[in-house]
Amino acid sequence: MFGDRTGFIVWYSDWKAARGLDKYGTLHYLSRKMHYAVLYVNSDVAEETLKNLQRLPYVKRIEHSYRNEIKTEYERNVPDKTRFYGL
C-alpha cells in the first residue's frame, strides 16, 4: 500500500502554523504542550521535503525518526519457566 516512508520529528514555535505541515506529508501527531509534530514522508522525496521544512519560519529544528531502524522481530532465548511453578 505505502512505499518506504521516513519519519521526521519537527519542533515548532507556533501551533496554528504547524497545522499546515500536512502539506508536506502525513501528519501523524501534533503536540500542543511540547511543541513537536511527527511527520511521515515518502523516502524518495525526503531530502527535498527536509529542505523545504527548514525554510519555514516557525520550525525550530528537525530530527530524523529511527523507527524504521528498530528491530521488530523478537526471539525467545529465555526458556519457559512456567512448568516449574505449576501445581
Short mmCIF file of N, CA, C and O in Angstrom, two decimals:
data_model
loop_
_atom_site.label_atom_id
_atom_site.label_comp_id
_atom_site.label_asym_id
_atom_site.label_seq_id
_atom_site.Cartn_x
_atom_site.Cartn_y
_atom_site.Cartn_z
N MET A 1 0.83 -1.18 0.00
CA MET A 1 0.00 0.00 0.00
C MET A 1 0.88 1.26 0.00
O MET A 1 0.76 2.09 -0.87
N PHE A 2 1.76 1.40 0.99
CA PHE A 2 2.68 2.52 1.03
C PHE A 2 4.06 2.06 0.60
O PHE A 2 4.44 0.92 0.80
N GLY A 3 4.82 2.99 0.04
CA GLY A 3 6.21 2.71 -0.26
C GLY A 3 7.03 2.91 1.00
O GLY A 3 6.50 2.94 2.12
N ASP A 4 8.32 3.04 0.85
CA ASP A 4 9.17 3.31 2.01
C ASP A 4 8.88 4.70 2.54
O ASP A 4 8.81 5.67 1.79
N ARG A 5 8.69 4.79 3.85
CA ARG A 5 8.36 6.06 4.49
C ARG A 5 9.48 6.45 5.44
O ARG A 5 10.13 5.59 6.04
N THR A 6 9.68 7.73 5.58
CA THR A 6 10.67 8.28 6.51
C THR A 6 9.94 9.19 7.48
O THR A 6 9.10 9.98 7.08
N GLY A 7 10.28 9.06 8.75
CA GLY A 7 9.65 9.88 9.77
C GLY A 7 10.54 11.03 10.20
O GLY A 7 11.76 10.90 10.29
N PHE A 8 9.92 12.17 10.47
CA PHE A 8 10.63 13.34 10.98
C PHE A 8 9.91 13.84 12.23
O PHE A 8 8.69 13.85 12.29
N ILE A 9 10.70 14.25 13.21
CA ILE A 9 10.17 14.94 14.39
C ILE A 9 10.48 16.42 14.16
O ILE A 9 11.63 16.82 14.08
N VAL A 10 9.43 17.21 14.05
CA VAL A 10 9.57 18.63 13.73
C VAL A 10 9.22 19.44 14.98
O VAL A 10 8.10 19.37 15.47
N TRP A 11 10.18 20.16 15.50
CA TRP A 11 9.96 21.04 16.65
C TRP A 11 9.56 22.41 16.12
O TRP A 11 10.23 22.97 15.26
N TYR A 12 8.48 22.97 16.64
CA TYR A 12 7.94 24.22 16.11
C TYR A 12 7.69 25.22 17.23
O TYR A 12 7.72 24.88 18.41
N SER A 13 7.44 26.47 16.84
CA SER A 13 7.17 27.52 17.82
C SER A 13 5.73 28.01 17.78
O SER A 13 5.27 28.60 18.74
N ASP A 14 5.01 27.78 16.70
CA ASP A 14 3.63 28.27 16.56
C ASP A 14 2.72 27.10 16.21
O ASP A 14 2.85 26.50 15.14
N TRP A 15 1.79 26.79 17.10
CA TRP A 15 0.92 25.64 16.92
C TRP A 15 -0.03 25.81 15.73
O TRP A 15 -0.24 24.88 14.96
N LYS A 16 -0.60 26.99 15.59
CA LYS A 16 -1.54 27.22 14.49
C LYS A 16 -0.86 27.08 13.13
O LYS A 16 -1.41 26.52 12.19
N ALA A 17 0.35 27.58 13.03
CA ALA A 17 1.08 27.46 11.78
C ALA A 17 1.52 26.02 11.53
O ALA A 17 1.57 25.57 10.39
N ALA A 18 1.80 25.27 12.59
CA ALA A 18 2.26 23.89 12.46
C ALA A 18 1.17 22.97 11.94
O ALA A 18 1.46 21.90 11.42
N ARG A 19 -0.07 23.37 12.05
CA ARG A 19 -1.15 22.55 11.49
C ARG A 19 -1.05 22.46 9.98
O ARG A 19 -1.61 21.56 9.37
N GLY A 20 -0.32 23.35 9.36
CA GLY A 20 -0.13 23.33 7.92
C GLY A 20 0.96 22.39 7.45
O GLY A 20 1.25 22.30 6.25
N LEU A 21 1.57 21.64 8.37
CA LEU A 21 2.61 20.69 7.98
C LEU A 21 2.07 19.52 7.18
O LEU A 21 2.84 18.80 6.55
N ASP A 22 0.78 19.32 7.17
CA ASP A 22 0.20 18.20 6.43
C ASP A 22 0.35 18.37 4.92
O ASP A 22 0.15 17.42 4.18
N LYS A 23 0.75 19.56 4.46
CA LYS A 23 1.02 19.77 3.04
C LYS A 23 2.29 19.04 2.60
O LYS A 23 2.46 18.73 1.43
N TYR A 24 3.18 18.74 3.55
CA TYR A 24 4.47 18.16 3.23
C TYR A 24 4.51 16.64 3.37
O TYR A 24 5.47 16.01 2.95
N GLY A 25 3.51 16.05 3.99
CA GLY A 25 3.47 14.61 4.18
C GLY A 25 2.29 14.24 5.06
O GLY A 25 1.35 15.02 5.23
N THR A 26 2.36 13.06 5.64
CA THR A 26 1.30 12.60 6.53
C THR A 26 1.60 13.06 7.94
O THR A 26 2.58 12.63 8.55
N LEU A 27 0.78 13.94 8.47
CA LEU A 27 0.96 14.46 9.82
C LEU A 27 0.34 13.47 10.78
O LEU A 27 -0.88 13.31 10.84
N HIS A 28 1.17 12.77 11.54
CA HIS A 28 0.69 11.71 12.42
C HIS A 28 0.28 12.23 13.79
O HIS A 28 -0.73 11.81 14.34
N TYR A 29 1.06 13.15 14.36
CA TYR A 29 0.78 13.64 15.71
C TYR A 29 1.27 15.07 15.84
O TYR A 29 2.32 15.42 15.30
N LEU A 30 0.52 15.86 16.59
CA LEU A 30 0.87 17.25 16.85
C LEU A 30 0.71 17.51 18.35
O LEU A 30 -0.38 17.35 18.88
N SER A 31 1.78 17.84 19.03
CA SER A 31 1.74 18.06 20.46
C SER A 31 1.65 19.55 20.75
O SER A 31 2.52 20.32 20.35
N ARG A 32 0.61 19.93 21.46
CA ARG A 32 0.46 21.34 21.82
C ARG A 32 1.38 21.72 22.97
O ARG A 32 1.95 22.80 23.00
N LYS A 33 1.52 20.82 23.93
CA LYS A 33 2.28 21.13 25.14
C LYS A 33 3.79 21.14 24.90
O LYS A 33 4.49 22.04 25.35
N MET A 34 4.29 20.15 24.17
CA MET A 34 5.73 20.04 23.97
C MET A 34 6.20 20.63 22.65
O MET A 34 7.40 20.64 22.37
N HIS A 35 5.29 21.10 21.81
CA HIS A 35 5.60 21.80 20.57
C HIS A 35 6.43 20.97 19.59
O HIS A 35 7.49 21.38 19.13
N TYR A 36 5.94 19.76 19.29
CA TYR A 36 6.58 18.96 18.26
C TYR A 36 5.50 18.25 17.44
O TYR A 36 4.37 18.09 17.88
N ALA A 37 5.89 17.83 16.24
CA ALA A 37 4.98 17.12 15.35
C ALA A 37 5.71 15.92 14.78
O ALA A 37 6.93 15.96 14.57
N VAL A 38 4.96 14.84 14.54
CA VAL A 38 5.51 13.65 13.90
C VAL A 38 4.97 13.63 12.48
O VAL A 38 3.77 13.62 12.26
N LEU A 39 5.88 13.65 11.52
CA LEU A 39 5.52 13.77 10.11
C LEU A 39 6.18 12.63 9.33
O LEU A 39 7.36 12.36 9.51
N TYR A 40 5.39 11.95 8.50
CA TYR A 40 5.92 10.88 7.64
C TYR A 40 5.84 11.32 6.19
O TYR A 40 4.81 11.83 5.75
N VAL A 41 6.94 11.10 5.47
CA VAL A 41 7.01 11.45 4.06
C VAL A 41 7.58 10.26 3.28
O VAL A 41 8.19 9.36 3.86
N ASN A 42 7.39 10.25 1.97
CA ASN A 42 7.97 9.21 1.13
C ASN A 42 9.48 9.37 1.11
O ASN A 42 10.01 10.47 1.10
N SER A 43 10.18 8.24 1.12
CA SER A 43 11.64 8.27 1.19
C SER A 43 12.29 8.90 -0.03
O SER A 43 13.35 9.51 0.07
N ASP A 44 11.65 8.77 -1.19
CA ASP A 44 12.27 9.31 -2.40
C ASP A 44 12.26 10.84 -2.43
O ASP A 44 13.07 11.44 -3.12
N VAL A 45 11.38 11.49 -1.69
CA VAL A 45 11.35 12.96 -1.66
C VAL A 45 11.69 13.50 -0.26
O VAL A 45 11.42 14.65 0.04
N ALA A 46 12.32 12.66 0.58
CA ALA A 46 12.59 13.06 1.97
C ALA A 46 13.58 14.22 2.05
O ALA A 46 13.38 15.16 2.82
N GLU A 47 14.65 14.16 1.28
CA GLU A 47 15.65 15.23 1.34
C GLU A 47 15.09 16.56 0.84
O GLU A 47 15.37 17.61 1.40
N GLU A 48 14.31 16.49 -0.20
CA GLU A 48 13.69 17.70 -0.76
C GLU A 48 12.70 18.31 0.24
O GLU A 48 12.66 19.52 0.45
N THR A 49 11.93 17.45 0.89
CA THR A 49 10.96 17.91 1.89
C THR A 49 11.67 18.49 3.10
O THR A 49 11.23 19.49 3.67
N LEU A 50 12.78 17.88 3.49
CA LEU A 50 13.55 18.37 4.63
C LEU A 50 14.06 19.79 4.38
O LEU A 50 13.99 20.64 5.28
N LYS A 51 14.54 20.06 3.19
CA LYS A 51 15.00 21.41 2.86
C LYS A 51 13.85 22.41 2.90
O LYS A 51 14.02 23.53 3.38
N ASN A 52 12.68 22.00 2.40
CA ASN A 52 11.52 22.90 2.43
C ASN A 52 11.04 23.17 3.84
O ASN A 52 10.62 24.29 4.16
N LEU A 53 11.10 22.16 4.71
CA LEU A 53 10.66 22.34 6.10
C LEU A 53 11.60 23.25 6.86
O LEU A 53 11.17 24.03 7.71
N GLN A 54 12.89 23.18 6.58
CA GLN A 54 13.86 24.02 7.29
C GLN A 54 13.71 25.49 6.95
O GLN A 54 14.13 26.35 7.72
N ARG A 55 13.12 25.79 5.82
CA ARG A 55 12.92 27.18 5.42
C ARG A 55 11.74 27.84 6.14
O ARG A 55 11.63 29.06 6.12
N LEU A 56 10.87 27.05 6.73
CA LEU A 56 9.68 27.62 7.38
C LEU A 56 10.08 28.40 8.63
O LEU A 56 10.93 27.96 9.41
N PRO A 57 9.47 29.56 8.85
CA PRO A 57 9.89 30.41 9.97
C PRO A 57 9.52 29.87 11.34
O PRO A 57 10.17 30.20 12.33
N TYR A 58 8.52 29.02 11.44
CA TYR A 58 8.08 28.52 12.74
C TYR A 58 8.73 27.19 13.11
O TYR A 58 8.50 26.68 14.20
N VAL A 59 9.57 26.63 12.27
CA VAL A 59 10.25 25.37 12.55
C VAL A 59 11.57 25.67 13.26
O VAL A 59 12.42 26.40 12.76
N LYS A 60 11.74 25.10 14.47
CA LYS A 60 12.97 25.30 15.24
C LYS A 60 14.06 24.33 14.81
O LYS A 60 15.17 24.71 14.51
N ARG A 61 13.73 23.04 14.82
CA ARG A 61 14.69 22.03 14.39
C ARG A 61 13.94 20.78 13.94
O ARG A 61 12.77 20.60 14.26
N ILE A 62 14.63 19.93 13.19
CA ILE A 62 14.04 18.71 12.65
C ILE A 62 14.96 17.55 12.98
O ILE A 62 16.17 17.62 12.76
N GLU A 63 14.38 16.47 13.52
CA GLU A 63 15.14 15.27 13.83
C GLU A 63 14.62 14.11 12.99
O GLU A 63 13.44 14.04 12.70
N HIS A 64 15.52 13.22 12.64
CA HIS A 64 15.15 12.03 11.88
C HIS A 64 14.62 10.98 12.85
O HIS A 64 15.19 10.75 13.91
N SER A 65 13.53 10.33 12.52
CA SER A 65 12.96 9.28 13.35
C SER A 65 13.66 7.96 13.05
O SER A 65 13.87 7.59 11.90
N TYR A 66 14.02 7.23 14.10
CA TYR A 66 14.72 5.96 13.95
C TYR A 66 13.78 4.76 14.02
O TYR A 66 14.22 3.65 14.24
N ARG A 67 12.51 4.98 13.82
CA ARG A 67 11.55 3.89 13.95
C ARG A 67 11.79 2.77 12.93
O ARG A 67 11.62 1.60 13.24
N ASN A 68 12.18 3.09 11.71
CA ASN A 68 12.43 2.07 10.69
C ASN A 68 13.67 1.24 11.00
O ASN A 68 13.80 0.13 10.49
N GLU A 69 14.56 1.75 11.82
CA GLU A 69 15.80 1.05 12.12
C GLU A 69 15.72 0.16 13.34
O GLU A 69 16.63 -0.59 13.63
N ILE A 70 14.61 0.22 14.08
CA ILE A 70 14.44 -0.59 15.27
C ILE A 70 14.03 -2.00 14.88
O ILE A 70 13.15 -2.20 14.04
N LYS A 71 14.65 -2.98 15.50
CA LYS A 71 14.33 -4.38 15.23
C LYS A 71 12.96 -4.72 15.81
O LYS A 71 12.71 -4.48 16.99
N THR A 72 12.08 -5.27 15.00
CA THR A 72 10.73 -5.60 15.47
C THR A 72 10.45 -7.10 15.49
O THR A 72 9.35 -7.50 15.85
N GLU A 73 11.42 -7.91 15.11
CA GLU A 73 11.27 -9.36 15.20
C GLU A 73 12.03 -9.82 16.43
O GLU A 73 13.23 -9.60 16.56
N TYR A 74 11.34 -10.47 17.33
CA TYR A 74 11.92 -10.85 18.61
C TYR A 74 12.14 -12.36 18.67
O TYR A 74 11.40 -13.13 18.09
N GLU A 75 13.16 -12.75 19.41
CA GLU A 75 13.46 -14.16 19.61
C GLU A 75 13.24 -14.50 21.07
O GLU A 75 13.42 -13.67 21.96
N ARG A 76 12.87 -15.73 21.31
CA ARG A 76 12.65 -16.16 22.67
C ARG A 76 13.84 -17.01 23.10
O ARG A 76 13.87 -18.21 22.89
N ASN A 77 14.83 -16.39 23.69
CA ASN A 77 16.04 -17.08 24.14
C ASN A 77 15.91 -17.60 25.56
O ASN A 77 16.67 -18.45 25.99
N VAL A 78 14.97 -17.07 26.31
CA VAL A 78 14.78 -17.46 27.70
C VAL A 78 13.85 -18.68 27.74
O VAL A 78 12.77 -18.65 27.15
N PRO A 79 14.24 -19.75 28.42
CA PRO A 79 13.36 -20.92 28.49
C PRO A 79 12.11 -20.62 29.30
O PRO A 79 12.11 -19.78 30.20
N ASP A 80 11.04 -21.32 28.98
CA ASP A 80 9.77 -21.14 29.67
C ASP A 80 9.82 -21.78 31.04
O ASP A 80 10.02 -22.99 31.18
N LYS A 81 9.64 -20.99 32.12
CA LYS A 81 9.75 -21.49 33.49
C LYS A 81 8.39 -21.78 34.12
O LYS A 81 8.32 -22.07 35.29
N THR A 82 7.34 -21.70 33.36
CA THR A 82 6.02 -21.89 33.95
C THR A 82 5.79 -23.32 34.42
O THR A 82 5.04 -23.55 35.36
N ARG A 83 6.44 -24.31 33.82
CA ARG A 83 6.24 -25.69 34.24
C ARG A 83 6.85 -25.96 35.61
O ARG A 83 6.44 -26.87 36.31
N PHE A 84 7.82 -25.15 36.05
CA PHE A 84 8.42 -25.32 37.37
C PHE A 84 7.52 -24.76 38.48
O PHE A 84 7.64 -25.15 39.63
N TYR A 85 6.63 -23.84 38.13
CA TYR A 85 5.80 -23.22 39.14
C TYR A 85 4.36 -23.73 39.09
O TYR A 85 3.49 -23.15 39.71
N GLY A 86 4.11 -24.77 38.35
CA GLY A 86 2.77 -25.33 38.25
C GLY A 86 2.35 -26.06 39.52
O GLY A 86 3.13 -26.31 40.43
N LEU A 87 1.09 -26.40 39.61
CA LEU A 87 0.58 -27.10 40.79
C LEU A 87 0.86 -28.56 40.74
O LEU A 87 0.91 -29.35 40.02
#
